[in-house]
mmCIF file of C-alpha atoms (C1' of nucleotides) in Angstrom:
data_model
loop_
_atom_site.group_PDB
_atom_site.id
_atom_site.type_symbol
_atom_site.label_atom_id
_atom_site.label_comp_id
_atom_site.label_asym_id
_atom_site.label_seq_id
_atom_site.Cartn_x
_atom_site.Cartn_y
_atom_site.Cartn_z
ATOM 1 C CA MET A 1 1.074 19.907 32.043
ATOM 2 C CA ARG A 2 2.824 16.984 29.760
ATOM 3 C CA SER A 3 2.868 13.001 29.554
ATOM 4 C CA SER A 4 3.841 12.072 32.848
ATOM 5 C CA GLU A 5 0.107 12.898 35.511
ATOM 6 C CA HIS A 6 -2.550 11.146 34.230
ATOM 7 C CA GLY A 7 -4.649 14.263 35.862
ATOM 8 C CA ALA A 8 -3.358 15.758 32.379
ATOM 9 C CA LEU A 9 -4.985 14.790 29.804
ATOM 10 C CA THR A 10 -7.266 16.661 27.367
ATOM 11 C CA LYS A 11 -11.064 15.249 28.020
ATOM 12 C CA ASN A 12 -11.311 13.145 25.086
ATOM 13 C CA GLN A 13 -8.164 11.497 25.533
ATOM 14 C CA GLU A 14 -9.801 11.118 29.257
ATOM 15 C CA LEU A 15 -12.901 9.646 27.564
ATOM 16 C CA VAL A 16 -11.005 7.139 25.815
ATOM 17 C CA TYR A 17 -8.412 6.236 27.877
ATOM 18 C CA ASP A 18 -11.553 5.307 30.309
ATOM 19 C CA ALA A 19 -13.101 3.549 27.801
ATOM 20 C CA LEU A 20 -10.402 1.560 27.372
ATOM 21 C CA THR A 21 -9.798 0.569 31.030
ATOM 22 C CA ASP A 22 -13.486 0.079 31.325
ATOM 23 C CA ALA A 23 -13.291 -2.373 28.933
ATOM 24 C CA LYS A 24 -10.711 -4.615 30.658
ATOM 25 C CA GLY A 25 -9.387 -5.500 27.435
ATOM 26 C CA PRO A 26 -8.684 -4.940 23.873
ATOM 27 C CA LEU A 27 -11.107 -2.309 21.102
ATOM 28 C CA SER A 28 -10.659 -1.131 17.748
ATOM 29 C CA ALA A 29 -11.072 2.363 17.700
ATOM 30 C CA TYR A 30 -14.350 2.077 15.999
ATOM 31 C CA ALA A 31 -15.501 -0.065 18.776
ATOM 32 C CA ILE A 32 -14.450 3.221 20.834
ATOM 33 C CA LEU A 33 -15.937 5.468 18.597
ATOM 34 C CA ASP A 34 -18.897 3.678 19.113
ATOM 35 C CA GLY A 35 -19.280 3.777 23.268
ATOM 36 C CA LEU A 36 -18.083 7.435 23.383
ATOM 37 C CA ARG A 37 -21.310 8.887 20.625
ATOM 38 C CA GLU A 38 -23.475 9.634 23.762
ATOM 39 C CA HIS A 39 -20.415 11.740 25.175
ATOM 40 C CA GLY A 40 -19.684 14.177 22.369
ATOM 41 C CA ILE A 41 -17.587 11.856 20.255
ATOM 42 C CA ARG A 42 -18.458 11.500 16.366
ATOM 43 C CA ALA A 43 -15.827 11.244 14.182
ATOM 44 C CA PRO A 44 -13.166 8.469 13.809
ATOM 45 C CA LEU A 45 -10.629 11.112 14.354
ATOM 46 C CA GLN A 46 -11.880 12.451 17.574
ATOM 47 C CA VAL A 47 -10.576 8.932 18.717
ATOM 48 C CA TYR A 48 -7.335 8.256 16.617
ATOM 49 C CA ARG A 49 -5.860 12.010 17.953
ATOM 50 C CA ALA A 50 -6.190 10.915 21.483
ATOM 51 C CA LEU A 51 -5.028 7.314 20.731
ATOM 52 C CA ASP A 52 -1.881 8.461 19.272
ATOM 53 C CA LYS A 53 -1.515 10.730 22.524
ATOM 54 C CA LEU A 54 -2.543 7.967 24.695
ATOM 55 C CA LEU A 55 0.593 5.898 22.833
ATOM 56 C CA GLU A 56 2.937 8.659 23.136
ATOM 57 C CA PHE A 57 2.380 8.923 27.038
ATOM 58 C CA GLY A 58 2.573 5.196 27.213
ATOM 59 C CA LEU A 59 -0.644 4.718 29.194
ATOM 60 C CA VAL A 60 -1.922 2.743 25.643
ATOM 61 C CA HIS A 61 -0.365 0.035 23.731
ATOM 62 C CA ARG A 62 -1.250 -0.908 20.434
ATOM 63 C CA LEU A 63 -1.925 -4.724 19.423
ATOM 64 C CA GLU A 64 -0.943 -4.971 15.895
ATOM 65 C CA SER A 65 -2.362 -8.027 14.748
ATOM 66 C CA LEU A 66 -6.139 -7.452 16.217
ATOM 67 C CA ASN A 67 -5.848 -3.360 15.084
ATOM 68 C CA SER A 68 -7.007 -2.420 18.211
ATOM 69 C CA PHE A 69 -5.731 -1.254 21.417
ATOM 70 C CA VAL A 70 -5.514 -1.998 25.687
ATOM 71 C CA ALA A 71 -4.957 -0.165 28.447
ATOM 72 C CA CYS A 72 -1.307 -0.188 29.436
ATOM 73 C CA SER A 73 -1.793 -2.980 32.741
ATOM 74 C CA HIS A 74 1.387 -1.569 34.228
ATOM 75 C CA PRO A 75 0.328 1.741 36.238
ATOM 76 C CA GLU A 76 4.045 2.633 35.844
ATOM 77 C CA CYS A 77 4.327 1.459 32.296
ATOM 78 C CA ASP A 78 7.759 3.333 31.087
ATOM 79 C CA SER A 79 6.421 2.975 27.418
ATOM 80 C CA ARG A 80 9.640 1.947 25.526
ATOM 81 C CA GLU A 81 10.136 -0.833 27.062
ATOM 82 C CA THR A 82 9.504 -4.198 24.998
ATOM 83 C CA MET A 83 6.310 -5.661 25.731
ATOM 84 C CA VAL A 84 4.772 -8.927 25.319
ATOM 85 C CA PHE A 85 1.195 -10.435 24.954
ATOM 86 C CA THR A 86 -0.873 -13.247 24.895
ATOM 87 C CA ILE A 87 -3.363 -13.391 22.996
ATOM 88 C CA CYS A 88 -6.182 -16.195 23.368
ATOM 89 C CA GLU A 89 -7.871 -17.226 20.184
ATOM 90 C CA LYS A 90 -11.167 -18.399 22.110
ATOM 91 C CA CYS A 91 -11.475 -15.828 24.250
ATOM 92 C CA GLY A 92 -9.804 -12.782 23.073
ATOM 93 C CA LYS A 93 -8.147 -12.775 26.925
ATOM 94 C CA VAL A 94 -5.479 -10.696 26.119
ATOM 95 C CA SER A 95 -2.490 -10.339 28.629
ATOM 96 C CA GLU A 96 0.082 -8.058 29.078
ATOM 97 C CA LEU A 97 3.674 -9.350 30.035
ATOM 98 C CA ALA A 98 7.054 -7.530 30.827
ATOM 99 C CA ASP A 99 9.729 -9.466 30.449
ATOM 100 C CA LYS A 100 13.590 -8.391 30.906
ATOM 101 C CA ALA A 101 15.228 -11.810 29.128
ATOM 102 C CA ILE A 102 13.028 -11.040 26.258
ATOM 103 C CA ALA A 103 14.202 -7.637 25.667
ATOM 104 C CA GLY A 104 17.732 -8.216 26.154
ATOM 105 C CA GLN A 105 17.014 -11.338 23.523
ATOM 106 C CA LEU A 106 15.892 -9.186 20.929
ATOM 107 C CA GLN A 107 18.171 -6.448 21.497
ATOM 108 C CA SER A 108 21.167 -9.357 21.190
ATOM 109 C CA LEU A 109 19.554 -10.607 18.045
ATOM 110 C CA ALA A 110 19.406 -7.158 16.481
ATOM 111 C CA ASP A 111 22.669 -6.055 17.231
ATOM 112 C CA LEU A 112 24.054 -9.023 15.767
ATOM 113 C CA ASP A 113 22.376 -8.209 12.805
ATOM 114 C CA HIS A 114 23.706 -4.544 13.384
ATOM 115 C CA PHE A 115 19.989 -3.205 13.745
ATOM 116 C CA ALA A 116 19.418 -0.736 15.743
ATOM 117 C CA LEU A 117 16.378 -1.023 17.991
ATOM 118 C CA LYS A 118 14.152 1.630 18.737
ATOM 119 C CA ALA A 119 11.130 -0.603 19.462
ATOM 120 C CA ALA A 120 9.475 -4.521 19.404
ATOM 121 C CA THR A 121 6.108 -6.048 18.439
ATOM 122 C CA VAL A 122 5.768 -9.301 20.127
ATOM 123 C CA GLU A 123 2.239 -10.672 20.528
ATOM 124 C CA LEU A 124 1.704 -14.409 21.001
ATOM 125 C CA ARG A 125 -1.231 -15.916 20.037
ATOM 126 C CA GLY A 126 -2.787 -19.177 21.467
ATOM 127 C CA PHE A 127 -5.330 -20.065 24.391
ATOM 128 C CA CYS A 128 -5.304 -18.859 27.502
ATOM 129 C CA GLN A 129 -5.296 -21.658 30.700
ATOM 130 C CA ALA A 130 -9.544 -20.708 30.894
ATOM 131 C CA CYS A 131 -10.092 -22.038 27.317
ATOM 132 C CA GLN A 132 -7.179 -25.073 27.720
ATOM 133 C CA THR A 133 -8.701 -26.975 30.552
ATOM 134 C CA ALA A 134 -12.355 -25.614 29.302
ATOM 135 C CA SER A 135 -11.974 -27.509 26.087
ATOM 136 C CA THR A 136 -10.304 -30.213 27.422
ATOM 137 C CA GLN A 137 -13.650 -32.134 27.318
ATOM 138 C CA MET B 1 -1.434 -32.288 -3.896
ATOM 139 C CA ARG B 2 -1.637 -29.968 -0.943
ATOM 140 C CA SER B 3 0.958 -27.780 0.960
ATOM 141 C CA SER B 4 4.591 -28.974 0.921
ATOM 142 C CA GLU B 5 5.070 -28.992 -2.844
ATOM 143 C CA HIS B 6 5.989 -25.313 -4.374
ATOM 144 C CA GLY B 7 4.581 -26.724 -7.747
ATOM 145 C CA ALA B 8 1.329 -27.423 -6.305
ATOM 146 C CA LEU B 9 -0.021 -23.733 -6.479
ATOM 147 C CA THR B 10 -2.617 -22.809 -8.117
ATOM 148 C CA LYS B 11 -2.766 -20.247 -11.044
ATOM 149 C CA ASN B 12 -3.535 -17.413 -8.655
ATOM 150 C CA GLN B 13 -1.900 -18.587 -5.692
ATOM 151 C CA GLU B 14 2.084 -18.569 -7.846
ATOM 152 C CA LEU B 15 0.703 -15.125 -9.189
ATOM 153 C CA VAL B 16 0.371 -13.931 -5.875
ATOM 154 C CA TYR B 17 3.485 -15.541 -4.812
ATOM 155 C CA ASP B 18 5.768 -14.638 -7.932
ATOM 156 C CA ALA B 19 5.136 -11.081 -7.031
ATOM 157 C CA LEU B 20 5.850 -10.902 -3.633
ATOM 158 C CA THR B 21 9.445 -13.583 -4.139
ATOM 159 C CA ASP B 22 10.125 -11.041 -7.088
ATOM 160 C CA ALA B 23 9.666 -7.881 -4.790
ATOM 161 C CA LYS B 24 11.923 -8.904 -2.861
ATOM 162 C CA GLY B 25 11.011 -6.534 0.582
ATOM 163 C CA PRO B 26 6.379 -6.321 2.006
ATOM 164 C CA LEU B 27 3.963 -5.823 0.031
ATOM 165 C CA SER B 28 0.913 -4.662 0.237
ATOM 166 C CA ALA B 29 -2.372 -6.698 -0.873
ATOM 167 C CA TYR B 30 -3.464 -4.115 -2.301
ATOM 168 C CA ALA B 31 0.148 -3.721 -3.739
ATOM 169 C CA ILE B 32 -0.332 -7.030 -5.362
ATOM 170 C CA LEU B 33 -3.331 -6.308 -6.855
ATOM 171 C CA ASP B 34 -1.963 -3.519 -8.973
ATOM 172 C CA GLY B 35 0.719 -5.303 -10.064
ATOM 173 C CA LEU B 36 -1.805 -8.180 -11.110
ATOM 174 C CA ARG B 37 -4.322 -6.506 -13.068
ATOM 175 C CA GLU B 38 -2.817 -7.651 -16.369
ATOM 176 C CA HIS B 39 -2.905 -10.915 -15.435
ATOM 177 C CA GLY B 40 -6.558 -11.024 -14.759
ATOM 178 C CA ILE B 41 -6.606 -10.372 -11.613
ATOM 179 C CA ARG B 42 -9.050 -7.530 -10.803
ATOM 180 C CA ALA B 43 -10.743 -7.987 -7.658
ATOM 181 C CA PRO B 44 -9.286 -8.091 -3.836
ATOM 182 C CA LEU B 45 -10.787 -11.016 -2.854
ATOM 183 C CA GLN B 46 -8.375 -13.065 -5.616
ATOM 184 C CA VAL B 47 -5.503 -12.018 -3.497
ATOM 185 C CA TYR B 48 -6.606 -12.562 -0.156
ATOM 186 C CA ARG B 49 -7.500 -15.938 -0.745
ATOM 187 C CA ALA B 50 -4.254 -16.656 -2.487
ATOM 188 C CA LEU B 51 -2.783 -14.942 0.518
ATOM 189 C CA ASP B 52 -4.115 -17.477 3.068
ATOM 190 C CA LYS B 53 -3.174 -20.844 1.177
ATOM 191 C CA LEU B 54 -0.011 -18.597 0.756
ATOM 192 C CA LEU B 55 0.399 -18.609 4.869
ATOM 193 C CA GLU B 56 -1.053 -21.979 5.363
ATOM 194 C CA PHE B 57 1.731 -23.608 3.440
ATOM 195 C CA GLY B 58 4.322 -21.218 4.979
ATOM 196 C CA LEU B 59 5.092 -19.759 2.540
ATOM 197 C CA VAL B 60 4.307 -16.518 2.893
ATOM 198 C CA HIS B 61 4.421 -14.481 6.531
ATOM 199 C CA ARG B 62 2.692 -11.328 6.815
ATOM 200 C CA LEU B 63 3.601 -8.091 8.894
ATOM 201 C CA GLU B 64 1.410 -7.283 11.272
ATOM 202 C CA SER B 65 2.435 -3.770 11.929
ATOM 203 C CA LEU B 66 2.529 -3.009 8.165
ATOM 204 C CA ASN B 67 -0.551 -4.514 6.901
ATOM 205 C CA SER B 68 1.550 -6.346 4.523
ATOM 206 C CA PHE B 69 2.863 -9.615 3.421
ATOM 207 C CA VAL B 70 6.323 -11.540 2.355
ATOM 208 C CA ALA B 71 7.871 -14.508 0.351
ATOM 209 C CA CYS B 72 9.198 -16.490 2.908
ATOM 210 C CA SER B 73 13.334 -16.061 2.922
ATOM 211 C CA HIS B 74 13.829 -19.527 4.379
ATOM 212 C CA PRO B 75 12.894 -21.755 1.343
ATOM 213 C CA GLU B 76 12.334 -24.600 4.035
ATOM 214 C CA CYS B 77 10.267 -23.216 5.949
ATOM 215 C CA ASP B 78 8.306 -24.858 8.806
ATOM 216 C CA SER B 79 5.546 -22.705 8.610
ATOM 217 C CA ARG B 80 4.848 -22.909 12.259
ATOM 218 C CA GLU B 81 8.232 -21.892 13.863
ATOM 219 C CA THR B 82 9.396 -18.161 15.339
ATOM 220 C CA MET B 83 9.989 -15.395 13.511
ATOM 221 C CA VAL B 84 11.481 -12.416 14.028
ATOM 222 C CA PHE B 85 11.474 -9.610 11.490
ATOM 223 C CA THR B 86 13.373 -6.966 11.466
ATOM 224 C CA ILE B 87 11.544 -3.462 9.934
ATOM 225 C CA CYS B 88 13.796 -0.178 8.860
ATOM 226 C CA GLU B 89 11.903 2.278 9.498
ATOM 227 C CA LYS B 90 13.788 4.353 7.253
ATOM 228 C CA CYS B 91 14.223 2.363 3.522
ATOM 229 C CA GLY B 92 11.575 -0.113 4.363
ATOM 230 C CA LYS B 93 13.953 -2.753 4.299
ATOM 231 C CA VAL B 94 12.194 -6.617 6.037
ATOM 232 C CA SER B 95 14.658 -9.211 7.291
ATOM 233 C CA GLU B 96 13.519 -12.803 8.364
ATOM 234 C CA LEU B 97 15.612 -13.889 11.053
ATOM 235 C CA ALA B 98 15.382 -17.648 13.170
ATOM 236 C CA ASP B 99 16.176 -17.576 16.052
ATOM 237 C CA LYS B 100 15.702 -20.611 17.860
ATOM 238 C CA ALA B 101 16.568 -19.555 21.128
ATOM 239 C CA ILE B 102 13.816 -15.899 21.102
ATOM 240 C CA ALA B 103 11.199 -19.369 20.189
ATOM 241 C CA GLY B 104 12.471 -21.253 23.066
ATOM 242 C CA GLN B 105 12.453 -18.239 25.500
ATOM 243 C CA LEU B 106 8.664 -17.274 24.370
ATOM 244 C CA GLN B 107 7.483 -20.710 24.833
ATOM 245 C CA SER B 108 8.814 -20.590 28.450
ATOM 246 C CA LEU B 109 7.306 -17.450 29.057
ATOM 247 C CA ALA B 110 4.355 -18.766 27.521
ATOM 248 C CA ASP B 111 4.822 -21.916 29.876
ATOM 249 C CA LEU B 112 4.969 -19.647 32.975
ATOM 250 C CA ASP B 113 1.347 -18.113 32.357
ATOM 251 C CA HIS B 114 0.144 -21.798 31.466
ATOM 252 C CA PHE B 115 -0.695 -20.073 28.086
ATOM 253 C CA ALA B 116 -0.282 -22.653 25.170
ATOM 254 C CA LEU B 117 1.401 -21.104 22.433
ATOM 255 C CA LYS B 118 0.234 -21.326 18.739
ATOM 256 C CA ALA B 119 1.860 -19.432 16.722
ATOM 257 C CA ALA B 120 4.101 -15.664 17.900
ATOM 258 C CA THR B 121 4.318 -12.460 16.204
ATOM 259 C CA VAL B 122 7.908 -10.400 16.944
ATOM 260 C CA GLU B 123 8.562 -7.153 14.663
ATOM 261 C CA LEU B 124 11.554 -4.915 15.550
ATOM 262 C CA ARG B 125 11.715 -1.101 14.522
ATOM 263 C CA GLY B 126 14.761 0.221 14.366
ATOM 264 C CA PHE B 127 16.990 1.539 11.598
ATOM 265 C CA CYS B 128 18.911 -1.052 8.993
ATOM 266 C CA GLN B 129 22.647 -1.248 9.180
ATOM 267 C CA ALA B 130 23.245 0.624 5.576
ATOM 268 C CA CYS B 131 20.737 3.224 7.359
ATOM 269 C CA GLN B 132 22.867 3.890 10.121
ATOM 270 C CA THR B 133 25.790 4.889 8.361
ATOM 271 C CA ALA B 134 24.256 6.882 6.059
ATOM 272 C CA SER B 135 22.611 9.119 8.865
ATOM 273 C CA THR B 136 26.306 9.073 10.711
ATOM 274 C CA GLN B 137 26.397 12.811 9.013
ATOM 275 C "C1'" DA C 1 -23.496 -39.539 -13.341
ATOM 276 C "C1'" DC C 2 -24.328 -37.353 -8.771
ATOM 277 C "C1'" DG C 3 -22.235 -35.615 -4.576
ATOM 278 C "C1'" DC C 4 -18.525 -32.847 -2.465
ATOM 279 C "C1'" DA C 5 -14.556 -29.884 -1.781
ATOM 280 C "C1'" DT C 6 -11.607 -25.978 -3.597
ATOM 281 C "C1'" DC C 7 -10.977 -22.426 -6.692
ATOM 282 C "C1'" DT C 8 -12.928 -19.276 -9.173
ATOM 283 C "C1'" DG C 9 -15.013 -14.570 -10.413
ATOM 284 C "C1'" DT C 10 -18.175 -10.713 -9.183
ATOM 285 C "C1'" DT C 11 -20.504 -6.547 -6.287
ATOM 286 C "C1'" DA C 12 -21.589 -4.549 -3.124
ATOM 287 C "C1'" DT C 13 -19.898 -3.423 1.827
ATOM 288 C "C1'" DA C 14 -17.636 -2.800 6.232
ATOM 289 C "C1'" DC C 15 -13.527 -1.821 8.717
ATOM 290 C "C1'" DA C 16 -9.581 0.983 10.005
ATOM 291 C "C1'" DA C 17 -6.620 5.403 9.176
ATOM 292 C "C1'" DT C 18 -5.407 9.598 7.063
ATOM 293 C "C1'" DA C 19 -6.136 14.227 4.623
ATOM 294 C "C1'" DA C 20 -7.756 18.949 4.405
ATOM 295 C "C1'" DC C 21 -9.542 22.319 5.856
ATOM 296 C "C1'" DA C 22 -12.027 25.670 9.892
ATOM 297 C "C1'" DT C 23 -12.496 26.977 14.389
ATOM 298 C "C1'" DC C 24 -11.001 27.616 19.461
ATOM 299 C "C1'" DG C 25 -8.749 28.377 24.253
ATOM 300 C "C1'" DA C 26 -5.116 29.217 26.402
ATOM 301 C "C1'" DT C 27 -0.565 31.047 26.443
ATOM 302 C "C1'" DT C 28 3.212 34.148 25.344
ATOM 303 C "C1'" DG C 29 5.548 38.008 23.985
ATOM 304 C "C1'" DC C 30 5.638 43.267 23.265
ATOM 305 C "C1'" DG D 1 -4.838 45.409 25.215
ATOM 306 C "C1'" DC D 2 -3.465 42.981 21.115
ATOM 307 C "C1'" DA D 3 -1.211 40.115 17.908
ATOM 308 C "C1'" DA D 4 1.645 35.373 17.004
ATOM 309 C "C1'" DT D 5 1.452 30.960 18.417
ATOM 310 C "C1'" DC D 6 0.247 26.176 19.586
ATOM 311 C "C1'" DG D 7 -2.121 22.237 20.484
ATOM 312 C "C1'" DA D 8 -6.577 20.559 21.241
ATOM 313 C "C1'" DT D 9 -11.524 20.031 18.612
ATOM 314 C "C1'" DG D 10 -14.868 19.375 15.026
ATOM 315 C "C1'" DT D 11 -16.384 18.251 10.247
ATOM 316 C "C1'" DT D 12 -16.191 16.310 5.427
ATOM 317 C "C1'" DA D 13 -14.261 13.555 2.672
ATOM 318 C "C1'" DT D 14 -11.378 10.239 0.511
ATOM 319 C "C1'" DT D 15 -8.131 6.404 1.183
ATOM 320 C "C1'" DG D 16 -6.660 2.325 2.198
ATOM 321 C "C1'" DT D 17 -7.656 -3.246 4.543
ATOM 322 C "C1'" DA D 18 -10.327 -6.573 5.153
ATOM 323 C "C1'" DT D 19 -14.616 -9.407 4.217
ATOM 324 C "C1'" DA D 20 -19.258 -10.739 3.107
ATOM 325 C "C1'" DA D 21 -22.649 -13.093 0.182
ATOM 326 C "C1'" DC D 22 -23.535 -15.440 -3.562
ATOM 327 C "C1'" DA D 23 -22.762 -18.082 -8.846
ATOM 328 C "C1'" DG D 24 -20.575 -20.239 -11.691
ATOM 329 C "C1'" DA D 25 -16.117 -23.622 -12.584
ATOM 330 C "C1'" DT D 26 -12.966 -27.210 -11.755
ATOM 331 C "C1'" DG D 27 -11.815 -31.666 -9.900
ATOM 332 C "C1'" DC D 28 -11.496 -36.290 -7.923
ATOM 333 C "C1'" DG D 29 -13.729 -40.093 -5.985
ATOM 334 C "C1'" DT D 30 -17.443 -43.644 -6.235
#
DNA sequence: ACGCATCTGTTATACAATAACATCGATTGC
DNA sequence: GCAATCGATGTTATTGTATAACAGATGCGT
């Protein structure tokens, strides 16, 4: 029982993962904690430890600019692929885009600088389609 | 006196900006605070307020994945341009790269998703050239 | 002088993440 | 069986990051 099977999660990992998938949006570690108090989660560390594993398994991504976490929306996410997130500054909606071209371009840029690329964080801020049309008033 | 002139900074803004340019590397807000206690800075808020302005002026960038800040290395940085940072996980060295191609690609990706792009955070993690050759032992 | 905006200083507090330590349960090797 | 080990767990305490709320000070236009 290792990383590849979703069924292999421990109780706490399962709780945290379910909280994130149910949320359908990013949650901070403390928001997760609050939502899971009834399920026996009492301390931040229980959440952070579960998150560490979920990140390692590639089931969850961390949004650096929000200090929060989302369940990966790509069922068979390869974990190490470069992900691009769009973050709506109005409604908070987050979308996860997988784009090979960006990944390649970043790799080229790193190569130019003789930088050995291990992971990339790409977070775009702006307004989602819904919030744009809404503000066309 | 607004954003464009460097000479227009207030005392605290000047102190924080100088601390960052002297450091030649990223500093956390609290590291800045510690370095400026002798200069009369006593509370985190004094640093954060100065940083907010400096970010607004485009003189400073925030490294989301490090919770820290760097002085912009491009003298005439347009503030709103997309910046790419490489962060060495061994020595902590940070480089700031301006790349039009990446910016364009991200814009295209956002367009596809009907996302109105305002700002982009791109942070690459890995090993810098020096640390690669050093670890070839 | 007055109003207004901005920067300032201070205290207290919220939010994010980790340290240190004890325990429990399953597995492995003998 | 039994010790040894390893990973997950639970708990308390602490460090680090960022903001709230309030008060005072400064500069500027009218």
